[in-house]
Coordinates of C-alpha atoms in Angstrom, one line a residue:
M1 CA 122.1 96.6 36.8
T2 CA 120.8 97.7 33.7
V3 CA 118.5 100.6 32.5
N4 CA 118.0 100.6 28.9
A5 CA 114.1 101.5 29.0
P6 CA 112.7 104.7 28.8
M7 CA 111.8 105.9 32.5
Q8 CA 109.3 107.8 33.8
P9 CA 111.2 111.1 35.5
S10 CA 111.2 112.3 39.2
F11 CA 110.3 115.5 40.1
A12 CA 114.3 115.8 40.8
D13 CA 115.2 114.7 37.2
L14 CA 112.7 117.2 35.6
G15 CA 114.0 120.2 37.5
R16 CA 112.6 123.8 37.8
H17 CA 109.8 124.0 35.0
L18 CA 110.4 127.3 33.0
A19 CA 106.7 128.7 33.6
A20 CA 107.3 128.3 37.3
V21 CA 110.6 130.0 37.3
D22 CA 111.4 133.5 38.2
F23 CA 113.3 135.5 36.0
C24 CA 115.1 139.1 36.6
V25 CA 115.9 140.6 32.7
V26 CA 118.4 143.3 33.1
D27 CA 120.0 145.7 31.0
L28 CA 123.0 148.5 32.1
E29 CA 124.3 151.3 30.6
T30 CA 127.9 151.8 31.4
T31 CA 130.8 154.4 31.3
G32 CA 132.7 152.2 29.3
S33 CA 133.3 148.3 28.4
S34 CA 136.6 147.8 30.6
A35 CA 136.6 146.2 34.4
E36 CA 137.8 150.0 35.3
D37 CA 134.3 151.4 34.4
T38 CA 131.3 151.6 36.0
I39 CA 127.6 151.6 36.2
T40 CA 126.0 154.5 35.0
E41 CA 122.2 153.1 35.0
I42 CA 120.3 150.4 35.8
G43 CA 116.8 148.8 34.1
A44 CA 115.2 145.4 35.0
V45 CA 111.9 143.5 34.6
R46 CA 111.2 140.7 36.6
V47 CA 108.6 137.9 35.1
C48 CA 107.3 134.5 35.8
G49 CA 105.1 132.8 33.3
G50 CA 105.6 135.3 30.5
Q51 CA 103.6 137.6 33.3
V52 CA 105.7 140.8 33.9
A53 CA 105.3 140.8 37.5
G54 CA 107.4 144.5 38.1
E55 CA 109.7 147.2 36.8
F56 CA 113.1 148.5 37.9
Q57 CA 114.4 152.0 37.0
T58 CA 117.6 154.1 38.0
L59 CA 120.6 156.0 37.0
V60 CA 123.4 156.1 38.8
N61 CA 126.0 158.4 39.5
P62 CA 128.9 156.9 38.4
H63 CA 131.3 160.0 40.2
R64 CA 133.9 160.4 37.9
H65 CA 133.2 161.9 33.8
I66 CA 130.7 159.9 31.2
P67 CA 132.8 159.5 27.9
P68 CA 131.4 162.2 25.2
L69 CA 131.2 159.0 22.9
I70 CA 128.9 156.9 25.8
S71 CA 126.8 160.0 26.1
V72 CA 126.0 160.2 22.6
L73 CA 125.3 156.5 22.7
T74 CA 122.8 156.2 25.3
G75 CA 121.8 160.1 25.7
I76 CA 123.3 160.5 28.9
T77 CA 125.0 163.1 30.4
D78 CA 127.0 163.9 33.5
S79 CA 124.2 166.6 34.3
M80 CA 121.8 164.0 34.6
V81 CA 123.0 161.9 36.8
A82 CA 124.5 164.6 39.4
A83 CA 121.6 164.2 41.5
S84 CA 120.9 160.4 41.8
P85 CA 122.3 158.1 43.3
G86 CA 125.7 156.3 43.5
L87 CA 126.2 152.8 42.9
G88 CA 126.4 152.1 46.8
E89 CA 123.1 153.5 47.0
A90 CA 121.5 152.2 43.9
L91 CA 122.8 148.5 44.3
P92 CA 120.5 147.2 47.1
A93 CA 117.3 148.3 45.7
F94 CA 118.1 146.1 42.5
L95 CA 119.3 143.2 44.3
E96 CA 116.0 143.3 47.1
F97 CA 114.3 143.5 43.6
A98 CA 115.6 140.7 41.7
R99 CA 115.4 138.3 44.7
G100 CA 115.0 134.3 44.2
C101 CA 115.4 135.4 40.2
V102 CA 117.4 133.6 37.6
L103 CA 119.3 136.7 35.4
V104 CA 118.6 137.4 32.1
A105 CA 120.7 139.5 29.9
H106 CA 121.9 140.1 26.7
N107 CA 125.5 139.3 26.4
A108 CA 125.3 138.5 30.0
R109 CA 128.7 137.7 30.1
F110 CA 129.2 141.9 30.2
D111 CA 126.2 142.7 32.3
V112 CA 126.3 140.0 35.1
G113 CA 130.1 141.0 35.1
F114 CA 129.9 144.3 36.2
L115 CA 126.8 143.6 38.6
R116 CA 129.6 140.3 40.0
R117 CA 132.3 143.0 40.8
A118 CA 130.0 146.1 42.2
C119 CA 128.6 143.6 44.5
A120 CA 132.1 142.2 45.5
E121 CA 133.3 146.3 45.7
Y122 CA 130.7 147.0 48.1
S123 CA 130.2 143.6 50.0
Y124 CA 126.7 142.9 49.1
P125 CA 126.3 139.3 48.9
F126 CA 125.7 138.3 45.4
E127 CA 123.3 135.2 45.5
F128 CA 121.3 134.3 42.6
T129 CA 120.6 130.9 41.5
G130 CA 121.6 131.1 37.6
S131 CA 122.0 133.2 35.1
V132 CA 120.7 132.8 30.7
D133 CA 122.2 134.7 27.8
T134 CA 120.1 135.4 24.9
V135 CA 123.1 135.9 23.0
A136 CA 124.1 131.8 23.2
L137 CA 120.4 131.1 23.0
A138 CA 119.7 133.2 19.9
R139 CA 122.6 132.0 18.6
G140 CA 121.4 128.0 19.2
V141 CA 117.7 128.5 17.7
L142 CA 118.5 130.7 14.9
T143 CA 120.1 130.0 12.0
R144 CA 121.9 132.7 9.4
D145 CA 118.7 132.1 7.3
E146 CA 116.3 133.9 9.5
V147 CA 119.3 136.8 10.9
P148 CA 122.0 138.0 10.3
N149 CA 123.3 138.8 13.4
V150 CA 122.4 138.0 17.2
K151 CA 122.6 141.5 17.9
L152 CA 119.5 142.9 20.5
S153 CA 118.3 145.6 17.9
T154 CA 117.9 142.3 14.7
L155 CA 116.3 139.9 17.5
A156 CA 113.5 143.3 18.3
R157 CA 112.5 142.6 14.6
H158 CA 112.8 139.4 14.0
F159 CA 110.6 138.6 16.9
R160 CA 108.6 142.1 16.0
V161 CA 109.1 143.6 19.9
A162 CA 106.4 146.2 21.0
E163 CA 108.9 148.6 21.9
S164 CA 112.7 149.2 19.8
P165 CA 115.9 148.8 22.3
N166 CA 117.1 152.3 22.6
H167 CA 120.1 152.0 24.4
R168 CA 118.7 152.9 27.8
A169 CA 118.4 150.2 30.3
L170 CA 114.7 149.9 31.2
T171 CA 113.4 150.1 27.3
D172 CA 116.7 147.5 26.5
A173 CA 115.3 145.3 29.3
R174 CA 111.5 145.3 28.0
A175 CA 113.0 144.6 24.7
T176 CA 115.2 141.5 26.1
V177 CA 111.8 140.0 27.9
E178 CA 109.8 139.8 24.4
V179 CA 112.9 138.5 22.9
L180 CA 113.6 135.9 25.7
H181 CA 110.2 134.6 25.5
G182 CA 109.8 134.4 21.9
L183 CA 113.4 132.0 22.0
L184 CA 111.8 130.5 24.7
E185 CA 109.0 129.0 22.4
R186 CA 111.3 127.8 19.8
V187 CA 113.4 125.1 22.2
G188 CA 109.9 124.4 23.8
N189 CA 109.3 122.5 20.3
L190 CA 112.6 121.3 20.9
G191 CA 112.3 119.1 24.0
V192 CA 113.7 121.9 26.3
A193 CA 111.2 122.3 29.2
T194 CA 112.9 123.1 32.4
L195 CA 115.8 126.0 33.5
E196 CA 118.2 123.0 34.1
D197 CA 117.5 121.8 30.3
L198 CA 117.4 125.7 29.2
T199 CA 121.3 125.5 30.6
E200 CA 122.4 122.5 29.3
F201 CA 120.8 124.0 25.9
T202 CA 122.6 126.8 25.7
R203 CA 125.7 125.0 26.2
G204 CA 125.4 122.7 22.9
V205 CA 124.1 119.7 24.6
S206 CA 121.2 118.4 22.0
P207 CA 117.9 117.5 23.0
Q208 CA 118.0 113.5 22.3
R209 CA 121.5 113.7 24.6
R210 CA 119.8 115.4 27.6
A211 CA 116.5 113.0 27.3
K212 CA 118.8 110.0 28.0
R213 CA 119.5 111.7 31.6
V214 CA 116.9 109.1 33.3
W215 CA 119.4 106.8 33.0
A216 CA 121.3 107.7 35.6
S217 CA 118.2 107.7 38.0
G218 CA 118.2 103.9 38.1
L219 CA 122.0 104.0 39.0
P220 CA 123.5 103.3 42.8
Q221 CA 125.1 105.9 44.0
S222 CA 128.3 103.9 44.9
P223 CA 132.2 102.4 43.9
G224 CA 131.8 100.5 40.7
V225 CA 131.9 100.5 36.9
Y226 CA 129.5 100.6 34.0
Q227 CA 129.2 100.1 30.7
F228 CA 127.5 102.2 28.3
Y229 CA 126.1 99.8 25.3
A230 CA 124.1 99.4 22.4
D231 CA 122.1 96.6 21.2
L232 CA 122.6 96.4 17.3
P233 CA 122.4 94.2 14.0
D234 CA 125.6 91.8 12.6
A235 CA 126.2 91.1 9.3
S236 CA 124.2 88.4 9.6
G237 CA 121.0 90.5 11.1
E238 CA 121.4 89.5 14.3
V239 CA 120.9 92.0 16.9
R240 CA 123.5 91.8 19.5
R241 CA 124.9 93.7 22.6
Q242 CA 128.1 95.5 21.4
V243 CA 129.4 97.5 24.8
L244 CA 130.9 100.8 23.6
Y245 CA 132.8 102.6 26.0
V246 CA 133.7 101.3 30.3
G247 CA 134.5 103.9 33.0
K248 CA 134.9 103.5 36.7
S249 CA 133.6 105.7 39.2
V250 CA 133.2 106.4 42.8
N251 CA 129.5 107.4 42.5
I252 CA 128.3 105.8 39.0
A253 CA 125.1 107.6 39.1
H254 CA 126.6 111.3 39.4
R255 CA 129.7 109.8 36.8
V256 CA 126.8 108.4 34.4
R257 CA 124.4 112.0 34.8
S258 CA 127.7 113.9 34.3
Y259 CA 128.0 112.5 30.4
F260 CA 124.3 113.6 29.5
T261 CA 125.4 117.7 30.8
A262 CA 127.9 120.0 29.6
S263 CA 130.5 119.2 31.6
E264 CA 131.5 116.0 29.3
K265 CA 133.1 117.7 26.2
R266 CA 134.5 115.2 24.7
P267 CA 133.4 114.8 21.5
R268 CA 133.4 111.0 21.0
M269 CA 131.4 110.3 24.1
E270 CA 128.7 112.7 22.4
E271 CA 129.1 110.4 19.3
M272 CA 128.7 107.3 22.2
V273 CA 125.7 108.2 23.8
R274 CA 124.0 109.2 20.7
V275 CA 125.1 105.4 19.6
A276 CA 124.5 104.1 23.1
T277 CA 119.8 102.0 24.1
G278 CA 121.6 101.6 27.9
V279 CA 123.9 101.5 30.4
E280 CA 124.7 98.9 32.8
A281 CA 126.6 99.5 36.7
T282 CA 128.2 97.0 38.7
V283 CA 128.5 97.8 41.9
C284 CA 132.5 97.3 43.5
R285 CA 133.5 97.0 47.6
T286 CA 135.9 99.4 46.8
P287 CA 137.7 101.7 44.8
L288 CA 140.5 99.0 44.1
E289 CA 138.5 96.3 42.4
A290 CA 136.3 99.0 40.2
E291 CA 139.6 99.7 38.7
V292 CA 140.7 96.1 38.3
L293 CA 136.9 95.2 36.6
E294 CA 137.5 98.0 34.8
L295 CA 140.4 97.2 33.3
R296 CA 139.4 93.1 32.5
L297 CA 135.8 94.3 30.7
I298 CA 138.4 96.6 28.6
A299 CA 140.5 93.9 27.5
A300 CA 137.7 91.5 27.4
H301 CA 135.3 93.9 25.0
A302 CA 138.2 95.9 23.2
P303 CA 135.3 99.2 23.1
R304 CA 135.5 101.6 20.5
Y305 CA 135.6 104.8 22.5
N306 CA 137.8 103.6 25.1
R307 CA 140.9 104.3 24.7
R308 CA 143.2 103.7 27.3
S309 CA 144.4 100.0 28.3
K310 CA 142.3 98.8 24.7
F311 CA 144.9 96.4 23.8
P312 CA 146.4 95.2 26.9
E313 CA 148.6 92.6 24.7
R314 CA 150.6 95.4 23.4
Q315 CA 153.8 95.8 25.6
V316 CA 157.6 96.0 24.6
W317 CA 159.9 93.7 26.8
L318 CA 164.1 93.4 26.8
K319 CA 165.6 90.4 25.7
L320 CA 168.8 89.0 26.6
T321 CA 169.3 86.0 24.2
R322 CA 169.8 83.0 25.4
E323 CA 173.0 81.4 22.8
A324 CA 176.6 81.3 22.9
Y325 CA 176.7 85.3 22.1
P326 CA 173.8 86.4 23.4
R327 CA 172.5 89.9 22.3
L328 CA 169.2 92.6 23.0
S329 CA 166.6 92.8 21.2
I330 CA 163.1 94.5 21.7
V331 CA 160.3 92.2 21.6
T332 CA 156.6 92.0 22.5
R333 CA 155.9 89.0 24.3
V334 CA 157.6 87.0 27.1
A335 CA 158.8 83.5 25.6
D336 CA 159.2 80.3 27.9
D337 CA 162.8 79.8 26.0
E338 CA 165.2 80.7 29.4
A339 CA 166.3 83.7 28.1
S340 CA 166.5 86.8 30.6
Y341 CA 163.4 89.2 30.4
F342 CA 163.7 93.0 31.3
G343 CA 160.1 95.3 31.2
P344 CA 157.7 96.3 30.5
V345 CA 158.8 99.1 29.5
G346 CA 157.1 102.7 28.0
G347 CA 156.7 101.8 24.8
R348 CA 159.1 100.6 22.2
A349 CA 161.1 104.4 21.5
A350 CA 161.5 103.8 25.9
A351 CA 163.2 100.2 24.9
E352 CA 165.5 101.8 22.3
A353 CA 166.5 104.7 24.9
I354 CA 167.1 102.1 27.3
V355 CA 169.2 99.8 24.9
M356 CA 171.4 102.7 24.0
S357 CA 172.1 102.9 27.8
V358 CA 173.3 99.5 27.8
Y359 CA 175.6 99.7 24.9
D360 CA 177.3 102.9 25.7
A361 CA 178.0 100.8 29.4
Y362 CA 178.7 97.6 28.4
P363 CA 180.6 96.3 24.9
L364 CA 178.3 93.7 24.0
R365 CA 177.7 93.0 20.4
Q366 CA 174.6 95.0 18.4
C367 CA 174.4 93.0 15.7
T368 CA 171.9 90.8 14.9
E369 CA 173.1 87.4 13.6
R370 CA 174.1 84.2 15.0
L371 CA 177.3 84.1 15.8
S372 CA 179.6 80.9 15.6
P373 CA 182.6 80.5 18.1
R374 CA 184.0 77.8 16.0
R375 CA 183.3 80.2 12.7
P376 CA 184.9 83.9 13.4
R377 CA 185.0 86.6 10.9
A378 CA 186.0 90.6 9.9
A379 CA 184.5 92.4 13.2
C380 CA 182.4 95.6 12.2
A381 CA 183.0 98.9 12.8
L382 CA 182.0 98.6 16.4
G383 CA 184.3 96.6 16.8
E384 CA 187.0 98.4 15.6
M385 CA 185.8 101.2 17.7
G386 CA 186.0 99.3 20.9
R387 CA 182.1 99.7 20.7
C388 CA 182.6 96.0 21.0
C389 CA 184.3 92.9 22.3
A390 CA 184.2 91.6 18.9
P391 CA 183.1 88.2 19.4
C392 CA 182.3 87.9 15.6
E393 CA 186.2 87.8 15.1
G394 CA 187.0 85.6 18.0
A395 CA 188.3 88.7 20.5
V396 CA 187.1 87.0 23.2
T397 CA 185.8 83.1 24.5
P398 CA 182.0 82.4 24.8
G399 CA 183.4 82.1 28.3
E400 CA 184.2 86.1 28.6
Y401 CA 181.4 87.3 26.7
A402 CA 179.6 85.0 29.0
E403 CA 180.4 87.8 31.6
V404 CA 179.7 90.3 29.3
A405 CA 176.2 89.2 29.3
A406 CA 176.0 88.3 33.1
A407 CA 176.7 91.9 33.7
V408 CA 173.8 93.5 32.1
R409 CA 172.0 90.8 33.3
R410 CA 173.0 92.2 36.6
G411 CA 172.6 96.2 35.5
L412 CA 169.2 95.2 34.4
T413 CA 167.5 93.3 37.3
S414 CA 169.9 93.5 40.1
D415 CA 172.2 96.5 40.4
V416 CA 171.6 99.4 38.2
R417 CA 174.6 100.9 39.9
P418 CA 177.3 100.1 37.3
V419 CA 175.0 101.5 34.3
L420 CA 175.6 104.8 35.8
A421 CA 178.9 104.6 37.0
A422 CA 179.8 103.6 33.2
H423 CA 178.1 107.1 31.9
R424 CA 180.1 109.1 34.9
E425 CA 183.0 109.6 33.0
R426 CA 181.0 110.8 29.3
L427 CA 178.8 113.2 31.2
R428 CA 181.3 115.1 33.2
A429 CA 183.1 116.0 29.8
L430 CA 179.9 116.9 27.9
V431 CA 178.5 119.3 31.2
E432 CA 182.4 120.9 30.6
Q433 CA 182.6 120.9 27.3
Q434 CA 178.9 122.5 27.7
R435 CA 177.2 119.9 25.4
F436 CA 174.3 120.8 27.4
E437 CA 172.1 118.7 24.0
E438 CA 173.9 115.9 24.7
A439 CA 174.6 115.4 28.3
G440 CA 170.4 116.1 28.5
Q441 CA 169.8 112.8 26.0
V442 CA 172.4 110.9 28.0
T443 CA 170.0 111.1 31.4
G444 CA 167.0 111.2 29.4
R445 CA 167.7 107.8 28.8
L446 CA 169.1 106.8 31.7
E447 CA 166.0 108.5 33.5
T448 CA 164.1 106.3 31.0
L449 CA 166.1 103.4 32.4
L450 CA 164.8 103.9 35.9
R451 CA 161.5 104.5 35.5
S452 CA 161.5 100.8 34.1
A453 CA 164.1 99.4 36.5
V454 CA 161.5 100.4 39.2
R455 CA 157.9 98.9 36.8
H456 CA 160.1 95.8 36.2
Q457 CA 160.2 95.5 39.9
R458 CA 157.5 96.1 40.8
V459 CA 155.3 93.3 38.6
R460 CA 158.4 91.0 39.1
A461 CA 158.2 91.0 42.3
L462 CA 154.1 90.9 42.9
A463 CA 153.6 87.6 40.2
G464 CA 156.2 85.7 42.6
C465 CA 154.5 86.4 45.2
A466 CA 151.9 83.4 46.4
Q467 CA 149.1 85.5 48.1
I468 CA 149.4 88.7 50.1
V469 CA 146.5 90.0 52.3
A470 CA 146.3 93.2 52.8
A471 CA 144.2 96.4 54.6
Y472 CA 143.7 99.6 54.1
P473 CA 141.3 102.6 55.9
A474 CA 138.0 102.8 54.0
A475 CA 136.6 106.5 53.8
S476 CA 133.7 105.7 54.7
G477 CA 135.3 103.5 58.1
G478 CA 136.1 100.6 58.4
W479 CA 138.9 98.6 55.8
E480 CA 139.0 98.0 52.5
I481 CA 140.7 94.1 52.5
H482 CA 142.4 92.8 49.1
V483 CA 143.5 89.4 48.3
I484 CA 146.4 89.4 46.1
R485 CA 147.5 86.3 44.2
H486 CA 150.7 86.3 42.1
G487 CA 149.9 89.6 41.2
R488 CA 146.2 88.9 40.0
L489 CA 143.4 90.6 42.7
A490 CA 142.1 87.7 43.8
A491 CA 139.2 88.7 46.6
A492 CA 138.1 91.9 47.6
A493 CA 136.0 92.6 51.0
L494 CA 135.0 95.4 53.8
A495 CA 135.1 95.4 57.0
G496 CA 132.6 97.9 57.9
A497 CA 132.6 99.4 61.3
G498 CA 132.0 97.2 64.1
E499 CA 133.3 94.1 62.2
V500 CA 136.4 92.2 62.7
P501 CA 138.8 92.8 60.2
Q502 CA 140.5 89.9 60.9
A503 CA 137.5 87.2 60.1
V504 CA 136.4 89.5 57.2
A505 CA 140.0 88.6 55.9
R506 CA 140.2 84.6 56.3
A507 CA 136.6 84.6 54.6
A508 CA 137.9 86.9 52.0
V509 CA 140.2 84.3 51.3
A510 CA 138.5 80.9 51.5
A511 CA 136.5 82.7 48.7
A512 CA 139.6 83.9 46.8
E513 CA 140.1 83.1 43.4
A514 CA 142.1 79.9 42.5
V515 CA 145.2 81.4 40.6
A516 CA 148.0 79.0 39.3
E517 CA 151.9 80.0 39.8
P518 CA 152.5 82.0 36.1
G519 CA 156.3 81.2 36.3
G520 CA 159.0 83.8 35.1
V521 CA 158.3 87.5 35.0
L522 CA 155.0 87.6 33.9
P523 CA 152.2 87.3 36.4
A524 CA 148.9 85.9 36.2
A525 CA 147.0 89.2 35.7
L526 CA 146.8 92.0 32.9
I527 CA 150.2 93.8 33.7
E528 CA 149.0 97.2 34.1
E529 CA 146.4 95.3 36.9
T530 CA 149.3 94.3 38.4
E531 CA 151.0 97.6 38.2
R532 CA 147.2 99.4 40.2
V533 CA 147.7 96.5 42.6
A534 CA 150.9 97.0 43.6
A535 CA 150.1 101.2 43.6
W536 CA 147.7 100.4 46.3
L537 CA 149.6 98.3 48.1
E538 CA 152.8 101.0 48.2
R539 CA 149.8 103.2 49.6
P540 CA 150.6 104.9 53.2
G541 CA 149.1 103.5 56.0
V542 CA 148.2 99.7 54.0
R543 CA 148.4 97.5 56.3
L544 CA 149.6 93.8 55.5
M545 CA 147.7 91.2 57.1
E546 CA 149.7 87.9 55.5
V547 CA 152.3 87.6 53.0
E548 CA 152.8 84.1 51.8
G549 CA 155.8 84.2 49.6
E550 CA 158.6 86.5 49.1
W551 CA 157.8 90.4 48.2
S552 CA 161.0 92.1 47.4
W553 CA 163.5 93.7 45.3
P554 CA 166.7 93.9 45.3
L555 CA 168.4 96.6 47.3
N556 CA 169.8 98.8 44.5
S557 CA 167.4 97.3 41.0
A558 CA 166.4 100.9 41.2
V559 CA 167.6 104.5 42.2
S560 CA 164.8 107.6 42.2
T561 CA 165.4 110.2 39.7
A562 CA 165.6 112.8 42.2
D563 CA 168.7 110.8 43.0
L564 CA 170.1 110.2 39.7
P565 CA 172.7 113.5 39.3
R566 CA 174.4 112.0 42.6
H567 CA 175.1 108.9 41.3
L568 CA 176.2 110.5 38.3
L569 CA 177.8 113.8 38.9
G570 CA 178.8 112.5 42.0

């Protein structure tokens, strides 16, 4: 589904037109500005469509001394409020006057905050449909060339209000009404016509971005994938479609709509929406299908505004070479060379940490030169220190060195316990000597090894499994059914309530994508796709319907990080 042409907005898209909104412009005088202070006067003006519908004013007895500075500022003294109602009696009258209105205040955070705390104190419901801050609105509309600041007195002079503010509640509320009308005239020229537009404008959402919100109205409210795109000319001048951003959601329309509101705060998304000329949506049967499709589209298009999953080929592996004296190396691809590979690991830094753990556990050579059993030479410093079994000088035979390489291979791929055990004495010594920073480095390397071991086994196990058919209870009832072949999602289906899951699964298997066995440790899909599939299969509640092949891990190929202290310290 594609949405790119301008659409006629529905009334739901338009929102509440400003001319039909009841505003209650309120101003409070208080004993101070802290949360412990209280209200001394309430003034409010109710307006709709530019016409005043009513006014409200009352002094409030705070039942405490009004500070002298406040009395000088507002003119309200203790004697003036002595016979006035308390806040508990004045508040219900104001709430009834403002019922059904959108509150407006100059620095609304202050006035609305006091009203909210007062309602909570006296257990009155705070039921308002929103609020508008004329300070935020003025900052978005007026420039420094027009007004030096956004104080109410400054704005009142700018808009030439009839009654200047004087720090009395009703007078200030009347002045705020005229300031509000002046500001609304200005934003009307910027395409702000509804209350929703006004709210987004005060939050910094540009009119161009808000105007594209109608794109979401034609999209399905279903799980799936969406693509923002732009039709742009290439170097030859021919207009081509370029995918800018790919995302997924359980509700496509709702998620796409959020890009045109203030809830989307990423600066690059503001730029992306400004450049985009349309959006496409693809409905998926299950959330996992949407995740996988998102990954595949990102890999295919490399959208400029996507950051994650953009370069699936950038994986890091450990390679135990196949030669007379094997060594460990860090590589970015798996080749068909009969070497042993471990991974993928979480980046080059993680690979280096694992290599250091292996070197601490086994006397594997660390040099990168090709060695020959027939041409011995002097050992390096590591050989003299006992950190290497020194095959270069002939201290071990190729057969003896092969046993060391085989132990490394087992430690990385089938039984990690010897690697952990090799660090036990050193770690205990570091702890006894209170060298905790060094002990933390050793432990951190081993934790990286364990995380990578889990990742290696998840990918390897699924890569070698010809087919898995599994089901999971769907949120809407029924079952999500997936067919996985060599780590690749080959088919997805949804068995609705009342349908026979087995019959739906058989149909999914029959229609599933044909997947050739990849061989080696690589799956028949992107590594991240296989990991997403593995995470879904490991969820509690997944039912295995069919397994063709062997989906298993070696028993001791990984240890949980929570169990690591027991293995290291006993």
